[in-house]
Coordinates of C-alpha atoms in Angstrom, one line a residue:
Chain A
X12 CA 32.1 7.1 -8.4
X13 CA 32.7 4.4 -11.2
X14 CA 34.6 1.4 -10.1
X15 CA 38.5 0.5 -11.8
X16 CA 37.4 -2.9 -13.0
X17 CA 40.7 -5.2 -12.6
X18 CA 40.0 -8.4 -14.6
X19 CA 39.6 -9.3 -18.0
X20 CA 37.9 -11.3 -19.3
X21 CA 34.8 -11.2 -22.3
X22 CA 32.9 -13.9 -21.5
X23 CA 33.4 -14.7 -17.8
X24 CA 30.6 -11.6 -17.2
X25 CA 28.2 -13.0 -20.0
X26 CA 28.3 -16.6 -17.7
X27 CA 27.8 -14.9 -14.2
X28 CA 25.3 -12.5 -15.4
X29 CA 23.3 -14.5 -17.4
X30 CA 20.9 -16.0 -15.2
X31 CA 19.1 -13.5 -14.2
X32 CA 19.4 -12.1 -17.7
X33 CA 17.8 -14.5 -18.6
X34 CA 15.6 -14.9 -16.1
X35 CA 14.4 -10.9 -17.3
X36 CA 14.2 -10.9 -20.6
X37 CA 11.1 -14.5 -20.1
X38 CA 9.5 -12.4 -17.8
X39 CA 9.9 -9.3 -17.9
X40 CA 11.1 -7.8 -21.6
X41 CA 8.8 -10.5 -23.0
X42 CA 5.5 -9.8 -21.2
X43 CA 5.8 -6.1 -20.7
X44 CA 6.3 -5.3 -25.0
X45 CA 4.0 -7.5 -25.4
X46 CA 1.5 -5.4 -22.8
X47 CA 2.6 -2.5 -25.5
X48 CA 1.9 -5.1 -29.1
X49 CA -1.4 -5.7 -27.1
X50 CA -2.3 -2.2 -26.1
X51 CA -2.1 -0.8 -29.9
X52 CA -4.2 -3.5 -31.2
X53 CA -7.5 -5.9 -31.2
X54 CA -6.3 -9.2 -29.3
X55 CA -8.9 -11.9 -29.4
X56 CA -8.8 -13.9 -25.9
X57 CA -8.5 -17.5 -27.4
X58 CA -5.7 -17.4 -30.1
X59 CA -6.3 -15.6 -34.3
X60 CA -4.5 -13.2 -35.4
X61 CA -4.0 -8.9 -33.4
X62 CA -5.7 -7.0 -35.6
X63 CA -4.1 -3.1 -35.4
X64 CA -6.5 -0.9 -34.1
X65 CA -4.9 2.1 -33.2
X66 CA -5.1 4.0 -29.6
X67 CA -8.5 2.7 -30.1
X68 CA -8.6 0.6 -27.1
X69 CA -8.0 3.8 -25.5
X70 CA -10.7 5.7 -26.3
X71 CA -13.0 2.6 -24.8
X72 CA -11.5 3.4 -22.2
X73 CA -12.0 7.1 -21.6
X74 CA -14.4 6.2 -22.9
X75 CA -15.8 4.2 -20.0
X76 CA -17.0 6.5 -17.0
X77 CA -15.8 3.3 -14.9
X78 CA -12.6 3.7 -15.4
X79 CA -12.4 8.0 -14.8
X80 CA -13.9 6.1 -11.8
X81 CA -10.8 3.9 -10.8
X82 CA -8.4 7.0 -11.4
X83 CA -10.2 9.4 -8.9
X84 CA -10.7 5.4 -5.8
X85 CA -6.6 5.5 -6.7
X86 CA -5.7 9.3 -5.8
X87 CA -8.2 9.7 -3.1
X88 CA -6.3 6.2 -2.0
X89 CA -2.4 7.1 -3.0
X90 CA -2.8 10.1 -0.8
X91 CA -4.6 10.0 2.1
X92 CA -2.5 7.0 2.1
X93 CA 0.6 8.8 1.8
X94 CA -0.5 12.1 3.8
X95 CA -1.7 9.6 6.6
X96 CA 1.8 7.5 6.9
X97 CA 4.9 10.0 6.5
X98 CA 2.6 12.2 9.5
X99 CA 2.3 9.7 12.0
X100 CA 5.9 8.3 10.6
X101 CA 7.5 11.4 11.1
X102 CA 5.9 12.4 14.3
X103 CA 6.1 8.8 15.7
X104 CA 11.1 9.2 14.6
X105 CA 10.8 12.3 16.2
X106 CA 10.0 11.0 19.3
X107 CA 11.7 8.1 19.1
X108 CA 15.0 10.3 18.4
X109 CA 14.8 12.4 21.7
X110 CA 16.2 8.4 23.0
X111 CA 14.3 8.4 26.0
X112 CA 14.9 5.6 28.1
X113 CA 12.8 2.6 26.4
X114 CA 12.6 4.2 22.4
X115 CA 14.3 1.3 21.6
X116 CA 11.7 -0.8 22.2
X117 CA 9.0 1.5 20.9
X118 CA 11.1 1.6 17.9
X119 CA 11.2 -1.9 18.0
X120 CA 7.7 -2.7 17.7
X121 CA 6.3 0.1 15.1
X122 CA 8.0 -2.2 11.7
X123 CA 6.5 -5.0 13.4
X124 CA 3.1 -4.4 10.6
X125 CA 5.2 -4.0 8.1
X126 CA 5.7 -8.1 8.2
X127 CA 2.6 -8.7 7.6
X128 CA 1.0 -9.2 3.7
X129 CA -2.4 -6.8 2.7
X130 CA -4.9 -9.7 2.8
X131 CA -3.6 -11.3 6.0
X132 CA -3.5 -8.3 7.4
X133 CA -7.0 -7.5 5.0
X134 CA -9.2 -10.7 6.4
X135 CA -8.0 -9.6 10.3
X136 CA -9.5 -6.1 9.2
X137 CA -12.8 -7.6 8.3
X138 CA -13.5 -8.9 11.4
X139 CA -11.7 -5.7 13.6
X140 CA -13.7 -2.6 12.0
X141 CA -16.5 -4.8 11.3
X142 CA -20.1 -3.1 11.9
X143 CA -21.7 -5.8 13.8
X144 CA -19.1 -6.7 16.2
X145 CA -15.3 -5.9 16.7
X146 CA -14.7 -2.2 17.3
X147 CA -17.2 -0.4 15.8
X148 CA -20.0 -2.1 17.5
X149 CA -20.9 -0.2 20.5
X150 CA -20.4 3.1 17.7
X151 CA -23.2 1.7 15.4
X152 CA -25.1 0.0 18.3
X153 CA -25.2 3.5 20.1
X154 CA -26.1 5.6 15.6
X155 CA -27.3 2.8 13.7
X156 CA -25.5 2.7 10.6
X157 CA -22.9 4.9 10.8
X158 CA -20.2 2.3 9.8
X159 CA -20.5 -0.1 7.9
X160 CA -18.3 -0.4 4.6
X161 CA -20.0 -3.3 2.6
X162 CA -23.3 -1.2 2.2
X163 CA -21.0 2.6 1.1
X164 CA -18.6 3.0 -0.7
X165 CA -17.4 6.1 0.8
X166 CA -17.0 3.9 3.8
X167 CA -15.3 0.9 2.1
X168 CA -12.4 3.2 1.1
X169 CA -11.9 4.1 4.3
X170 CA -11.5 0.7 5.0
X171 CA -9.0 -0.2 2.9
X172 CA -6.6 3.0 3.8
X173 CA -6.6 1.8 7.3
X174 CA -5.2 -1.0 6.1
X175 CA -2.7 0.2 4.1
X176 CA -1.8 2.8 6.0
X177 CA -1.6 0.7 9.2
X178 CA 1.5 -1.4 6.7
X179 CA 3.4 1.3 5.8
X180 CA 3.6 3.7 8.7
X181 CA 6.5 1.6 10.4
X182 CA 8.5 1.5 6.8
X183 CA 8.2 5.9 6.9
X184 CA 8.8 5.4 10.4
X185 CA 12.3 3.6 9.0
X186 CA 13.4 6.3 6.6
X187 CA 12.4 9.3 9.0
X188 CA 13.9 8.7 11.8
X189 CA 17.6 7.5 10.0
X190 CA 16.5 10.6 8.2
X191 CA 17.3 12.2 11.5
X192 CA 19.9 10.6 13.2
X193 CA 21.6 11.8 10.5
X194 CA 21.4 15.3 11.7
X195 CA 24.4 15.8 13.4
X196 CA 24.2 16.4 17.5
X197 CA 25.9 19.7 17.5
X198 CA 23.8 21.3 15.7
X199 CA 20.2 20.4 17.9
X200 CA 23.0 21.0 20.6
X201 CA 23.3 24.1 20.2
X202 CA 20.1 25.2 19.6
X203 CA 19.4 23.8 22.7
X204 CA 22.1 26.3 24.0
X205 CA 20.7 29.1 22.6
X206 CA 17.4 27.7 24.4
X207 CA 15.4 26.2 21.6
X208 CA 12.8 24.0 22.5
X209 CA 12.1 20.6 22.0
X210 CA 8.7 21.1 19.4
X211 CA 10.7 24.3 17.9
X212 CA 14.0 22.5 17.7
X213 CA 12.0 19.9 16.2
X214 CA 10.3 22.0 13.7
X215 CA 13.2 24.6 12.7
X216 CA 15.9 21.9 12.2
X217 CA 14.9 18.6 12.0
X218 CA 11.8 19.4 9.3
X219 CA 13.7 21.0 7.4
X220 CA 17.0 18.9 6.4
X221 CA 14.9 16.0 7.0
X222 CA 13.4 17.4 3.5
X223 CA 15.6 14.9 1.4
X224 CA 14.4 12.1 2.7
X225 CA 10.5 13.4 2.6
X226 CA 10.4 14.1 -1.1
X227 CA 12.0 10.7 -1.4
X228 CA 9.4 8.9 0.9
X229 CA 7.1 10.9 -1.4
X230 CA 7.6 9.5 -4.5
X231 CA 7.8 6.2 -3.3
X232 CA 4.5 6.0 -0.9
X233 CA 2.4 7.6 -3.7
X234 CA 3.6 4.8 -6.2
X235 CA 3.2 1.9 -3.6
X236 CA -0.5 3.6 -2.7
X237 CA -0.8 3.9 -7.1
X238 CA 0.7 0.6 -8.3
X239 CA 1.7 -1.7 -5.2
X240 CA 1.1 -4.7 -4.4
X241 CA -0.3 -4.6 -1.3
X242 CA -3.6 -2.0 -3.0
X243 CA -4.2 -5.0 -5.1
X244 CA -4.1 -8.0 -1.9
X245 CA -5.6 -5.5 0.0
X246 CA -8.3 -4.6 -1.7
X247 CA -9.0 -8.0 -3.5
X248 CA -9.1 -9.3 -0.4
X249 CA -11.3 -6.8 1.9
X250 CA -13.6 -5.5 -0.4
X251 CA -13.6 -7.6 -4.0
X252 CA -13.1 -3.8 -6.0
X253 CA -17.1 -2.8 -3.5
X254 CA -19.7 -2.2 -3.3
X255 CA -20.2 -0.4 -6.4
X256 CA -17.2 0.1 -7.1
X257 CA -16.4 2.3 -4.2
X258 CA -12.4 0.8 -3.9
X259 CA -12.5 0.0 -7.6
X260 CA -8.1 0.9 -7.8
X261 CA -6.4 0.7 -10.8
X262 CA -4.7 -1.6 -10.5
X263 CA -7.6 -4.2 -9.6
X264 CA -9.5 -2.8 -12.1
X265 CA -6.7 -4.0 -14.2
X266 CA -6.7 -7.3 -12.8
X267 CA -10.3 -8.4 -13.6
X268 CA -10.5 -6.4 -16.9
X269 CA -8.1 -9.0 -18.1
X270 CA -9.3 -12.4 -16.1
X271 CA -12.4 -12.1 -15.4
X272 CA -13.5 -9.7 -18.4
X273 CA -10.7 -11.0 -21.0
X274 CA -10.3 -8.4 -22.1
X275 CA -6.7 -8.0 -22.7
X276 CA -7.0 -4.8 -25.4
X277 CA -8.7 -2.4 -22.5
X278 CA -6.2 -4.2 -19.6
X279 CA -3.4 -3.3 -21.4
X280 CA -4.3 0.3 -22.7
X281 CA -4.8 0.9 -18.5
X282 CA -1.8 -1.2 -17.9
X283 CA 0.1 1.0 -20.1
X284 CA -1.8 4.8 -18.2
X285 CA -0.2 3.4 -15.1
X286 CA 3.0 2.6 -16.6
X287 CA 3.7 6.5 -17.9
X288 CA 2.8 7.7 -14.8
X289 CA 5.5 4.9 -12.2
X290 CA 7.8 7.0 -15.3
X291 CA 6.6 10.1 -14.2
X292 CA 6.9 8.7 -10.5
X293 CA 10.1 7.8 -11.0
X294 CA 11.8 10.7 -13.5
X295 CA 11.0 13.3 -11.4
X296 CA 12.9 11.5 -7.9
X297 CA 15.6 10.9 -9.7
X298 CA 16.0 14.8 -11.5
X299 CA 15.1 15.3 -7.0
X300 CA 18.0 12.5 -6.2
X301 CA 20.2 14.3 -8.0
X302 CA 20.1 17.2 -6.0
X303 CA 19.8 15.8 -2.6
X304 CA 21.5 17.5 0.4
X305 CA 24.5 15.5 1.9
X306 CA 24.9 16.5 5.4
X307 CA 28.1 15.3 6.5
Chain B
X12 CA 20.6 16.4 26.6
X13 CA 21.4 20.1 28.4
X14 CA 18.6 21.5 28.8
X15 CA 15.8 18.7 31.7
X16 CA 12.3 19.2 29.6
X17 CA 9.0 18.0 32.1
X18 CA 6.2 18.4 29.6
X19 CA 8.4 17.5 26.7
X20 CA 9.6 14.2 27.4
X21 CA 6.0 13.5 28.9
X22 CA 4.4 14.5 25.8
X23 CA 7.4 12.5 23.7
X24 CA 5.7 9.1 25.6
X25 CA 2.5 10.5 25.4
X26 CA 2.9 10.3 21.4
X27 CA 4.7 7.1 21.4
X28 CA 2.3 5.7 23.8
X29 CA -0.2 6.4 20.6
X30 CA 1.7 5.2 18.3
X31 CA 1.4 2.2 19.9
X32 CA -2.1 2.0 20.6
X33 CA -2.6 2.6 16.4
X34 CA 0.3 0.1 15.5
X35 CA 0.6 -2.5 17.7
X36 CA -3.4 -2.5 18.4
X37 CA -4.8 -4.6 16.0
X38 CA -2.1 -7.4 16.8
X39 CA -3.7 -7.8 20.6
X40 CA -7.3 -7.2 18.7
X41 CA -6.3 -9.9 17.0
X42 CA -5.1 -12.4 19.9
X43 CA -8.0 -11.8 22.1
X44 CA -10.3 -12.7 19.9
X45 CA -8.4 -15.1 17.6
X46 CA -8.0 -17.3 21.9
X47 CA -12.1 -16.2 22.6
X48 CA -15.5 -18.3 22.7
X49 CA -17.7 -17.5 19.9
X50 CA -19.8 -16.4 21.9
X51 CA -17.2 -14.3 23.8
X52 CA -16.3 -12.7 19.9
X53 CA -20.1 -11.5 19.0
X54 CA -20.2 -10.0 22.1
X55 CA -21.1 -6.1 21.7
X56 CA -18.9 -4.0 23.2
X57 CA -15.7 -6.3 22.7
X58 CA -13.4 -7.6 25.2
X59 CA -9.9 -6.7 24.8
X60 CA -8.8 -10.2 27.8
X61 CA -7.7 -12.6 25.5
X62 CA -9.5 -15.8 26.7
X63 CA -7.8 -19.7 26.9
X64 CA -9.3 -20.8 23.4
X65 CA -6.7 -19.9 21.3
X66 CA -5.2 -23.5 21.1
X67 CA -8.9 -25.1 20.0
X68 CA -9.4 -21.8 16.7
X69 CA -6.4 -22.4 15.7
X70 CA -6.4 -26.5 15.5
X71 CA -10.1 -25.6 13.2
X72 CA -9.1 -23.2 11.1
X73 CA -5.6 -25.3 10.2
X74 CA -8.6 -28.1 9.4
X75 CA -10.8 -26.3 7.5
X76 CA -8.4 -24.2 5.2
X77 CA -5.6 -26.6 5.3
X78 CA -2.9 -25.1 6.4
X79 CA -0.4 -28.1 6.4
X80 CA 0.1 -28.2 3.3
X81 CA -0.4 -24.3 3.1
X82 CA 2.6 -23.5 5.3
X83 CA 4.4 -26.1 3.7
X84 CA 4.5 -24.6 -0.1
X85 CA 4.0 -20.7 1.4
X86 CA 7.9 -21.7 3.0
X87 CA 9.0 -23.4 -0.3
X88 CA 8.1 -20.6 -1.8
X89 CA 9.4 -18.6 0.2
X90 CA 12.4 -20.1 -0.2
X91 CA 13.2 -20.2 -3.6
X92 CA 12.4 -16.9 -4.2
X93 CA 15.2 -15.9 -1.4
X94 CA 18.3 -18.7 -2.9
X95 CA 17.6 -17.6 -6.2
X96 CA 17.3 -13.5 -6.2
X97 CA 20.2 -13.7 -3.5
X98 CA 22.1 -15.8 -5.6
X99 CA 21.2 -14.5 -9.7
X100 CA 21.8 -10.8 -8.0
X101 CA 25.3 -11.6 -6.8
X102 CA 25.9 -13.1 -10.0
X103 CA 24.8 -10.0 -11.6
X104 CA 26.7 -7.0 -9.9
X105 CA 30.1 -9.1 -9.7
X106 CA 29.4 -9.4 -13.3
X107 CA 28.5 -5.4 -13.6
X108 CA 30.9 -3.9 -10.7
X109 CA 35.0 -6.1 -11.9
X110 CA 34.6 -6.5 -15.5
X111 CA 36.1 -3.9 -17.8
X112 CA 33.3 -5.1 -20.4
X113 CA 32.0 -3.2 -23.0
X114 CA 27.8 -4.5 -22.1
X115 CA 28.7 -3.7 -18.5
X116 CA 26.2 -1.0 -19.0
X117 CA 23.6 -3.0 -21.4
X118 CA 23.5 -5.5 -18.4
X119 CA 22.8 -2.2 -15.4
X120 CA 20.2 -0.7 -18.2
X121 CA 18.5 -3.9 -18.4
X122 CA 17.8 -4.8 -14.9
X123 CA 16.6 -1.2 -13.5
X124 CA 14.7 -0.9 -15.7
X125 CA 13.0 -4.2 -14.3
X126 CA 12.2 -1.4 -10.6
X127 CA 10.0 0.5 -12.6
X128 CA 7.1 -2.0 -13.6
X129 CA 5.2 -4.4 -11.3
X130 CA 3.7 -7.6 -11.9
X131 CA 0.3 -5.8 -11.5
X132 CA 0.8 -3.9 -14.3
X133 CA 2.3 -7.3 -17.2
X134 CA 0.4 -9.0 -14.9
X135 CA -1.7 -10.8 -18.8
X136 CA 1.2 -11.3 -20.5
X137 CA 3.5 -12.8 -17.6
X138 CA 1.2 -14.8 -17.6
X139 CA 0.9 -16.5 -20.5
X140 CA 4.6 -16.6 -20.7
X141 CA 4.1 -18.9 -18.3
X142 CA 1.6 -20.7 -19.0
X143 CA 3.8 -21.5 -22.4
X144 CA 7.5 -21.3 -22.2
X145 CA 8.9 -21.7 -25.4
X146 CA 6.3 -19.4 -27.2
X147 CA 8.8 -16.7 -27.3
X148 CA 10.9 -19.1 -28.6
X149 CA 9.6 -20.4 -31.3
X150 CA 7.8 -16.7 -32.5
X151 CA 12.0 -16.2 -33.0
X152 CA 12.9 -19.5 -34.6
X153 CA 9.8 -19.3 -37.0
X154 CA 10.3 -15.5 -37.5
X155 CA 14.3 -15.7 -38.2
X156 CA 14.2 -19.6 -39.7
X157 CA 10.7 -20.3 -41.0
X158 CA 10.7 -23.4 -38.8
X159 CA 7.4 -24.3 -37.0
X160 CA 8.0 -25.6 -33.0
X161 CA 6.3 -27.8 -32.1
X162 CA 7.0 -27.2 -28.4
X163 CA 5.2 -27.1 -25.4
X164 CA 6.5 -26.4 -21.9
X165 CA 3.5 -25.1 -19.1
X166 CA 4.1 -23.4 -15.6
X167 CA 1.1 -23.4 -13.8
X168 CA 1.1 -25.9 -11.0
X169 CA 4.3 -25.9 -10.2
X170 CA 6.8 -24.4 -7.4
X171 CA 8.8 -22.6 -10.2
X172 CA 6.2 -21.2 -12.4
X173 CA 5.2 -19.9 -8.7
X174 CA 8.7 -17.9 -7.8
X175 CA 11.2 -17.4 -11.4
X176 CA 8.4 -15.0 -12.8
X177 CA 9.5 -13.4 -8.7
X178 CA 12.8 -13.9 -8.6
X179 CA 13.4 -11.6 -12.4
X180 CA 13.6 -8.3 -10.7
X181 CA 16.4 -6.3 -10.0
X182 CA 15.7 -5.3 -6.3
X183 CA 18.8 -7.8 -5.1
X184 CA 21.5 -6.6 -7.5
X185 CA 21.4 -3.4 -6.8
X186 CA 21.8 -4.1 -2.7
X187 CA 24.6 -6.5 -3.7
X188 CA 26.4 -3.5 -7.0
X189 CA 26.3 -0.9 -3.9
X190 CA 27.8 -3.6 -1.4
X191 CA 30.4 -4.6 -3.5
X192 CA 31.5 -0.9 -4.9
X193 CA 32.0 -0.3 -1.5
X194 CA 35.0 -2.6 -0.9
X195 CA 38.7 -1.2 -1.9
X196 CA 40.3 -1.4 -4.9
X197 CA 43.6 -3.2 -3.9
X198 CA 40.9 -6.6 -3.0
X199 CA 40.6 -7.4 -6.4
X200 CA 44.1 -5.6 -7.1
X201 CA 45.6 -8.2 -4.1
X202 CA 43.9 -11.0 -5.1
X203 CA 45.0 -11.0 -8.8
X204 CA 48.3 -11.2 -7.5
X205 CA 47.9 -13.8 -5.5
X206 CA 47.3 -15.6 -9.1
X207 CA 44.0 -16.5 -8.3
X208 CA 40.8 -16.1 -10.5
X209 CA 37.6 -14.1 -11.2
X210 CA 35.9 -17.0 -10.2
X211 CA 38.0 -17.5 -7.0
X212 CA 37.9 -13.9 -6.3
X213 CA 34.2 -14.3 -5.6
X214 CA 34.1 -18.0 -4.3
X215 CA 37.2 -16.9 -1.6
X216 CA 36.3 -14.0 -0.6
X217 CA 33.2 -11.5 -2.3
X218 CA 30.8 -13.8 -0.7
X219 CA 32.1 -13.9 3.3
X220 CA 32.8 -11.2 2.9
X221 CA 29.3 -10.1 1.8
X222 CA 27.7 -12.0 4.7
X223 CA 25.9 -9.2 6.4
X224 CA 24.3 -7.9 3.3
X225 CA 23.6 -11.9 1.8
X226 CA 21.3 -12.2 5.8
X227 CA 19.4 -8.6 5.3
X228 CA 19.0 -9.4 1.8
X229 CA 17.2 -12.8 2.5
X230 CA 15.6 -11.1 5.7
X231 CA 14.0 -8.5 3.0
X232 CA 12.9 -11.9 0.0
X233 CA 11.4 -14.5 2.5
X234 CA 9.0 -11.9 3.6
X235 CA 8.4 -11.0 0.6
X236 CA 8.2 -14.6 -1.2
X237 CA 5.7 -14.9 2.2
X238 CA 3.2 -12.7 1.1
X239 CA 3.6 -12.6 -2.9
X240 CA -1.0 -12.6 -2.9
X241 CA -1.7 -12.3 -6.6
X242 CA 0.9 -14.1 -8.3
X243 CA -0.4 -18.0 -6.6
X244 CA -4.2 -16.9 -7.7
X245 CA -3.4 -17.0 -10.8
X246 CA -0.5 -19.4 -10.8
X247 CA -2.1 -22.4 -9.3
X248 CA -5.8 -24.0 -9.7
X249 CA -4.8 -27.7 -8.0
X250 CA -5.3 -27.9 -4.0
X251 CA -2.1 -29.0 -3.6
X252 CA -0.1 -26.0 -5.0
X253 CA -2.4 -24.2 -2.2
X254 CA 0.1 -20.7 -0.7
X255 CA -1.2 -19.7 3.0
X256 CA -3.0 -16.3 1.2
X257 CA -4.1 -19.0 -1.4
X258 CA -6.4 -20.0 2.2
X259 CA -7.4 -16.5 3.2
X260 CA -10.2 -16.8 2.0
X261 CA -11.1 -20.8 3.5
X262 CA -10.8 -19.3 6.5
X263 CA -14.1 -16.7 6.1
X264 CA -17.1 -17.1 8.0
X265 CA -20.0 -18.9 5.3
X266 CA -22.7 -16.5 4.8
X267 CA -25.5 -18.4 6.2
X268 CA -22.5 -20.3 9.0
X269 CA -21.9 -19.5 12.2
X270 CA -19.9 -16.0 13.0
X271 CA -16.9 -17.8 14.2
X272 CA -14.8 -15.2 13.8
X273 CA -12.3 -16.8 16.5
X274 CA -11.1 -18.9 14.3
X275 CA -10.7 -16.5 12.1
X276 CA -8.9 -14.7 13.9
X277 CA -6.6 -17.5 14.9
X278 CA -6.4 -18.5 11.5
X279 CA -5.0 -15.0 10.5
X280 CA -2.4 -15.4 12.7
X281 CA -0.6 -18.8 12.2
X282 CA -0.3 -17.1 8.5
X283 CA 1.1 -14.4 9.6
X284 CA 3.5 -15.8 11.8
X285 CA 6.2 -16.9 10.0
X286 CA 7.2 -13.4 8.4
X287 CA 6.2 -11.8 11.9
X288 CA 9.0 -14.0 13.0
X289 CA 11.6 -13.6 11.0
X290 CA 10.8 -9.1 10.7
X291 CA 11.0 -8.6 14.7
X292 CA 14.7 -11.8 15.1
X293 CA 16.9 -10.6 12.5
X294 CA 15.2 -6.7 12.3
X295 CA 18.6 -5.2 12.5
X296 CA 18.8 -7.2 9.2
X297 CA 16.1 -6.6 7.9
X298 CA 16.3 -2.2 8.5
X299 CA 19.6 -2.7 6.5
X300 CA 18.0 -4.5 3.4
X301 CA 15.1 -1.7 2.9
X302 CA 17.2 1.7 3.9
X303 CA 19.6 0.4 1.3
X304 CA 17.5 -1.4 -1.2
X305 CA 15.8 2.2 -1.5
X306 CA 18.3 4.3 -1.2

């Protein structure tokens, strides 16, 4: 619905929007254009004239096995993180939505991890899941070398996924609970009259009606896993991308390449690939959000 | 509900308790560890019972990572980001919703696209702009007039540099826009009948009406600002401007000293506390803001 605008002034709206638009132009569009430019030129790190090189930067990026490693790591990270947060969030939302005594307290508690910054959580989890103290030490005492994220890339990847999932489960839970609360009570009550038990009702009524919310969360969480600010923070503070590039997600590699390797062109080319990915995600979301079903 | 379902109820409680262990368990481990002695925290198996050493550990962490100034810096940063975001998004949304202007759609899209590119992806050139704020203007001026101006202004090691680029995204604008759209048309009509101009209407009617909206946005933005990690890491080299997220690494036990993780955990607990309190105390608004910004 488009609101009928009521005030007729040509300069006031410009004045009101100007501060934010200026900031956005300066700190968003200008850098975004620079990324596009740098990706296709050879940018000397210490100033000088940039030279147009076409797709050479992309060729170099794609020829690097470590780049493909980072794509694989990002994909595993985002997929596992998404599946875990959505499954656990869904189960908890269905449980809390049954409104038994005390469920309000659980609802209050489940959101708390979302307040914690990824890096701060990462620092704490370095202790909680460390090989020689904390929770995993007893297991390691019985089976030496069973868990060692400092040594094995796969273990380190599990560690950062756990931190991501811990923080974001409360987030999916909130959205799924909101979705469940918009399922009309009359529907579930009618099903109950017909003798459908709570589990059957969850599978046959609640989950199908949640489909739009689930889909929307799927896109949000995949985007978050690939390019979220938490993703970089968790990896940087917990594992530093290691061991052996085992947790080097795409975002980490871009920042590392730019500020450690001073390879602006390579970093920008990698950014362009990520930007393309985000656009695909956003496009999918829009296509389907148009068709979102509303149950009134 | 109509049915009695003792088995399903028991299962529900079991699931909720499992969820509690998964999501709140880490907090309990941090709390226990942060209050133990060096021997206790390094014992295998881990002690889950909190002890009485929290204050000692916390003060050791406080001085080790210089948390005093870091907490103040993080607080200033979070407040700047919050106030800037709330004020600018309210103004932009007002311009988009309440005026008949050909620029309406242009503003809308220019703001909307910012949702698609996170800072991490454009961090290098954003850093370049912050390090040399007038570079775009110099290039524009020399392209248009051929005059070379040599003005320089960098935002490194300043609160402006820390916060302005974070304010330059659109989350809040859409929250406000949605809220303004839900207001009845008659409201603005009535204001116009009364002869109050757009600015009066904005200040006297819209701002008071959007209090809930403002609170929701404030909670989200405070948490967002406090938890920023990558940007401060790039902008700040002067220890006087360090934020809490930058002090985290100073809390780690160093390679060849005592493994005093109790101090590390106490320090990370202090750093986690402010956004945790905001989300706990203002949870209703925080959740409302979250759900509304994403729709």
